[in-house]
Structures are given as structure tokens and as C-alpha cells.
Short mmCIF file of C-alpha atoms in Angstrom, two decimals:
data_model
loop_
_atom_site.label_atom_id
_atom_site.label_comp_id
_atom_site.label_asym_id
_atom_site.label_seq_id
_atom_site.Cartn_x
_atom_site.Cartn_y
_atom_site.Cartn_z
CA ASP A 131 35.31 21.89 -44.69
CA SER A 132 32.02 23.06 -43.03
CA GLY A 133 33.55 25.94 -42.05
CA VAL A 134 33.28 25.76 -38.21
CA THR A 135 35.99 25.81 -36.73
CA GLN A 136 37.73 24.67 -33.14
CA THR A 137 40.38 25.53 -31.45
CA PRO A 138 42.59 24.18 -29.74
CA LYS A 139 42.78 20.54 -31.64
CA HIS A 140 43.62 18.62 -28.51
CA LEU A 141 44.17 19.74 -24.80
CA ILE A 142 46.02 17.72 -22.25
CA THR A 143 45.18 18.40 -18.45
CA ALA A 144 44.84 17.48 -14.96
CA THR A 145 41.95 16.56 -13.06
CA GLY A 146 40.55 19.58 -10.86
CA GLN A 147 41.44 22.35 -13.55
CA ARG A 148 39.44 24.13 -15.79
CA VAL A 149 39.48 24.15 -19.59
CA THR A 150 37.87 26.29 -22.16
CA LEU A 151 37.11 25.09 -25.51
CA ARG A 152 36.17 27.64 -28.74
CA CYS A 153 34.10 27.32 -31.90
CA SER A 154 32.85 29.37 -34.62
CA PRO A 155 30.55 28.96 -36.59
CA ARG A 156 29.91 28.83 -40.44
CA SER A 157 29.80 32.33 -41.44
CA GLY A 158 25.88 33.59 -41.32
CA ASP A 159 24.91 31.23 -38.91
CA LEU A 160 23.71 31.86 -35.67
CA SER A 161 23.03 28.98 -33.81
CA VAL A 162 25.97 26.73 -32.14
CA TYR A 163 25.40 23.52 -30.43
CA TRP A 164 27.95 21.58 -28.37
CA TYR A 165 28.57 18.08 -28.25
CA GLN A 166 30.42 15.34 -26.29
CA GLN A 167 31.76 11.93 -28.20
CA SER A 168 33.14 9.37 -25.62
CA LEU A 169 33.59 5.55 -25.67
CA ASP A 170 31.24 4.64 -23.27
CA GLN A 171 28.47 7.46 -24.00
CA GLY A 172 28.70 7.75 -27.29
CA LEU A 173 27.70 10.78 -29.23
CA GLN A 174 25.79 13.29 -27.02
CA PHE A 175 24.33 16.41 -27.26
CA LEU A 176 24.92 19.10 -24.13
CA ILE A 177 23.54 22.60 -25.30
CA GLN A 178 22.96 24.70 -27.47
CA TYR A 179 22.85 28.59 -28.06
CA TYR A 180 20.81 30.94 -30.56
CA ASN A 181 21.90 34.59 -31.34
CA GLY A 182 23.60 34.73 -27.84
CA GLU A 183 20.42 32.89 -25.94
CA GLU A 184 20.66 30.06 -24.61
CA ARG A 185 18.19 27.73 -26.53
CA ALA A 186 17.94 23.96 -25.33
CA LYS A 187 20.01 21.63 -22.68
CA GLY A 188 20.89 18.22 -23.00
CA ASN A 189 22.77 16.40 -20.55
CA ILE A 190 25.20 19.52 -19.47
CA LEU A 191 26.98 18.69 -15.94
CA GLU A 192 26.79 21.42 -13.98
CA ARG A 193 30.57 21.54 -13.83
CA PHE A 194 30.50 22.45 -17.64
CA SER A 195 28.98 25.94 -19.11
CA ALA A 196 28.97 27.43 -22.12
CA GLN A 197 28.08 30.77 -24.02
CA GLN A 198 27.66 32.68 -27.38
CA PHE A 199 29.33 35.95 -27.79
CA PRO A 200 27.92 39.12 -29.88
CA ASP A 201 30.23 37.86 -32.57
CA LEU A 202 28.49 34.27 -32.15
CA HIS A 203 31.52 32.46 -31.50
CA SER A 204 31.04 30.28 -28.51
CA GLU A 205 33.40 29.00 -26.15
CA LEU A 206 32.55 25.90 -23.37
CA ASN A 207 34.21 25.75 -20.15
CA LEU A 208 34.85 22.78 -18.16
CA SER A 209 35.54 22.64 -14.44
CA SER A 210 36.66 20.50 -11.81
CA LEU A 211 37.51 18.13 -14.23
CA GLU A 212 37.90 15.01 -13.33
CA LEU A 213 39.09 11.33 -15.58
CA GLY A 214 35.63 11.01 -17.21
CA ASP A 215 35.48 14.06 -19.22
CA SER A 216 38.17 12.75 -21.51
CA ALA A 217 36.42 12.68 -24.75
CA LEU A 218 35.97 14.75 -28.65
CA TYR A 219 33.99 17.98 -27.69
CA PHE A 220 32.27 19.00 -30.85
CA CYS A 221 30.61 21.97 -31.81
CA ALA A 222 28.27 22.61 -34.54
CA SER A 223 26.53 25.65 -36.29
CA SER A 224 23.37 26.08 -38.08
CA THR A 225 21.23 28.83 -39.49
CA SER A 226 18.41 28.74 -37.26
CA PRO A 227 17.46 28.20 -33.89
CA GLY A 228 16.12 24.85 -34.70
CA GLU A 229 13.97 24.19 -37.31
CA ARG A 230 12.53 20.57 -38.10
CA GLY A 231 15.10 19.05 -40.14
CA GLU A 232 17.70 21.53 -40.86
CA THR A 233 21.46 20.45 -41.14
CA GLN A 234 23.60 21.03 -38.58
CA TYR A 235 27.51 21.60 -39.78
CA PHE A 236 30.33 19.60 -37.08
CA GLY A 237 33.69 21.15 -36.66
CA PRO A 238 36.67 19.20 -36.42
CA GLY A 239 36.61 18.68 -32.78
CA THR A 240 38.72 19.19 -30.05
CA ARG A 241 39.89 16.19 -28.49
CA LEU A 242 40.50 16.51 -24.22
CA LEU A 243 42.85 14.13 -22.26
CA VAL A 244 42.10 14.74 -18.23
CA LEU A 245 44.94 13.15 -16.30
CA ALA B 669 11.31 11.02 -27.01
CA GLN B 670 13.02 9.80 -30.21
CA SER B 671 15.40 7.35 -30.26
CA VAL B 672 17.59 5.83 -33.00
CA THR B 673 19.24 1.90 -33.39
CA GLN B 674 22.05 0.80 -35.48
CA LEU B 675 22.07 -2.51 -35.39
CA ASP B 676 25.54 -3.45 -36.15
CA SER B 677 28.54 -2.40 -34.67
CA HIS B 678 30.91 -2.95 -37.03
CA VAL B 679 30.41 -4.02 -41.23
CA SER B 680 33.18 -5.68 -42.95
CA VAL B 681 32.61 -5.63 -47.00
CA SER B 682 35.43 -5.81 -50.03
CA GLU B 683 36.04 -2.91 -52.53
CA GLY B 684 33.64 -3.22 -55.20
CA THR B 685 31.34 -4.98 -53.14
CA PRO B 686 27.85 -3.55 -52.16
CA VAL B 687 27.38 -1.98 -48.72
CA LEU B 688 24.20 -1.63 -45.62
CA LEU B 689 24.34 0.03 -42.66
CA ARG B 690 21.11 -0.85 -41.15
CA CYS B 691 19.18 1.71 -39.05
CA ASN B 692 15.93 1.76 -36.82
CA TYR B 693 14.21 4.72 -35.40
CA SER B 694 11.91 5.45 -32.57
CA SER B 695 9.95 8.82 -32.75
CA SER B 696 6.52 9.82 -31.78
CA TYR B 697 6.31 12.56 -34.46
CA SER B 698 6.97 12.26 -38.06
CA PRO B 699 10.44 12.34 -38.05
CA SER B 700 13.76 13.70 -39.97
CA LEU B 701 16.45 11.47 -40.39
CA PHE B 702 20.50 12.23 -41.16
CA TRP B 703 23.47 10.03 -41.73
CA TYR B 704 26.40 11.24 -41.00
CA VAL B 705 30.09 9.80 -41.60
CA GLN B 706 33.49 10.22 -39.64
CA HIS B 707 36.71 9.56 -40.59
CA PRO B 708 39.52 8.97 -38.11
CA ASN B 709 40.42 12.30 -36.42
CA LYS B 710 37.73 14.37 -38.49
CA GLY B 711 34.38 16.08 -37.79
CA LEU B 712 31.50 14.69 -38.78
CA GLN B 713 30.26 15.00 -42.21
CA LEU B 714 26.78 14.75 -43.56
CA LEU B 715 25.69 12.45 -46.07
CA LEU B 716 22.00 12.66 -46.81
CA LYS B 717 18.93 13.18 -44.79
CA TYR B 718 15.22 12.98 -44.72
CA THR B 719 13.06 15.38 -44.15
CA SER B 720 9.47 13.91 -45.33
CA ALA B 721 9.94 14.28 -48.89
CA ALA B 722 10.81 11.62 -51.32
CA THR B 723 11.59 8.29 -49.27
CA LEU B 724 14.22 7.56 -50.92
CA VAL B 725 16.86 10.27 -50.55
CA LYS B 726 20.58 10.36 -52.55
CA GLY B 727 23.75 11.63 -51.16
CA ILE B 728 26.89 12.38 -51.29
CA ASN B 729 29.46 9.96 -52.47
CA GLY B 730 27.49 7.31 -54.33
CA PHE B 731 25.34 6.70 -50.42
CA GLU B 732 21.61 6.45 -50.37
CA ALA B 733 18.90 5.63 -47.86
CA GLU B 734 15.34 4.69 -47.91
CA PHE B 735 12.66 6.06 -45.36
CA LYS B 736 10.09 3.20 -44.68
CA LYS B 737 7.92 4.38 -42.13
CA SER B 738 6.13 0.80 -42.19
CA GLU B 739 9.57 -0.55 -40.96
CA THR B 740 10.57 2.57 -39.21
CA SER B 741 14.22 2.01 -41.00
CA PHE B 742 16.27 3.99 -42.20
CA HIS B 743 18.98 1.95 -43.58
CA LEU B 744 22.28 3.45 -45.83
CA THR B 745 22.80 1.71 -48.84
CA LYS B 746 25.71 1.95 -51.66
CA PRO B 747 25.87 -0.39 -54.68
CA SER B 748 30.25 -0.74 -54.60
CA ALA B 749 32.39 -0.12 -51.52
CA HIS B 750 35.56 1.86 -52.25
CA MET B 751 38.50 1.94 -50.05
CA SER B 752 37.91 5.64 -49.17
CA ASP B 753 34.25 4.69 -47.73
CA ALA B 754 36.39 3.10 -44.57
CA ALA B 755 34.59 5.36 -41.65
CA GLU B 756 32.17 5.59 -38.76
CA TYR B 757 28.91 6.10 -39.80
CA PHE B 758 25.98 7.75 -37.72
CA CYS B 759 22.11 7.43 -37.98
CA VAL B 760 20.77 10.45 -36.57
CA VAL B 761 16.95 11.16 -35.29
CA SER B 762 15.40 14.56 -34.86
CA ASP B 763 12.16 15.59 -33.83
CA ARG B 764 10.38 18.89 -34.41
CA ASN B 765 12.54 21.02 -31.69
CA ASN B 766 15.94 19.79 -33.96
CA ASP B 767 16.83 17.74 -31.01
CA MET B 768 19.16 15.34 -32.69
CA ARG B 769 19.48 11.76 -31.18
CA PHE B 770 22.45 10.09 -32.27
CA GLY B 771 22.61 5.93 -32.84
CA ALA B 772 25.66 4.31 -31.38
CA GLY B 773 27.27 4.48 -34.63
CA THR B 774 29.03 1.30 -36.93
CA ARG B 775 32.16 0.98 -38.14
CA LEU B 776 32.75 0.14 -41.64
CA THR B 777 35.82 -1.69 -42.53
CA VAL B 778 36.65 -2.17 -46.37
CA LYS B 779 38.99 -5.01 -47.87
CA PRO B 780 40.77 -4.18 -50.78
#
């Protein structure tokens, strides 16, 4: 158990809908990272927050957004969902804003199915 | 930009035999390299990492990896496979900003 929690575990929704995925980092970690894992694209970095501020952006679509709250939990919002958004979404956390070689600890993921 | 190539999408070994999962990297900066394991329906767990200290890195569950700069490789090995090692393994390279790039993964099957 990494200490990173994600809810819900599974989510089934329809195209065009909006969902929110939630992540609580390990105690003491200030950075939260979001990743998408799909069969065709593999594991891709979406976005990072550090202590409430956006720190780095990866391959995140404009339909997706995220935020980190004062208690350090983070939410990933996915809107206007398409079939291709079906994937496993991981959250990871670390202590620093992104020091070289720092370990990221991953949560169990949220499996999203868009029908 | 950095990238990583896992040379085998699937490796199958018999229980008790050695495991070799191959990874080559590309980086314009001194990289940090990681191996993560993902068991079915689970998150990713760190096996080991290299960050410019000893080139031979020992990880959990008997795994180790050797950083070879001349070959730009970071292959993962284990002397004797166990049934519980069956999983997906990811090689990851990160640069000085800790921008992590994942390989496509290698699925390890362990036969009894």
C-alpha cells in the first residue's frame, strides 16, 4: 500500500458526460501527479500540482482540468467525455516539486469506462 | 527530450529460472532511471531506481538493474523467477525536472 488513495475505483458513464476523479496524496507529500494509462497510448503524464499550484503540464486535453485543494487532495475533471477517454487514471504523489530522481508513489487508479 | 524503449513486450520464463527485462534509454541529460511493477488491477510499485550513485542497483523482491552509460541501457534482472513475479514491468526515465517518461511495458509470464 503506497499511502495514495483514489476514488472511485471504477466509473462507468456515457459520452458527453463529465466526471471527477479524486486523489489523496501520501501524508506529507505536497506534489500530486495525474497519469492516463490506455492500451493504445500507454502511460502518459497529464499534469502536476505542487502545494496547490500547477507545476507541470503534459499531454492533457483541454476538456480535462485539475486542481489541488488546501488540504492537498486533488481532483481531475474530465468533461465532454468520448469513447477514447476510457482508461485507467493514476494519481501519484511525492514530497518535493520535482527534484531529480525523486520517487513518485502511485495510487491504485480509477478505471473509467465511457459507453 | 528523454525517452525509453523496452525491447520486449512479453517475456515468458519458467519458475526458478533467471529473468531479464531489457530497457534502453535516451536522454540529453544525466538521467534518473526507475523500474516499476504493476500487478493486475493494482497501481504501480517502485522496484528500484538509479540516480547517479552506484551503477548496480538492488531493489525489492530480489530484483536488480545495472546502469550502463556506454550502452544506454538499464536492464532488470532476477536470478530466479517466482510465480508472484508475473506482472507488467515499466522502465521509466526522468530528467532534471523529474519529467517521467514511461516505456510501453513488458509483460512477464512465469510458468510453473
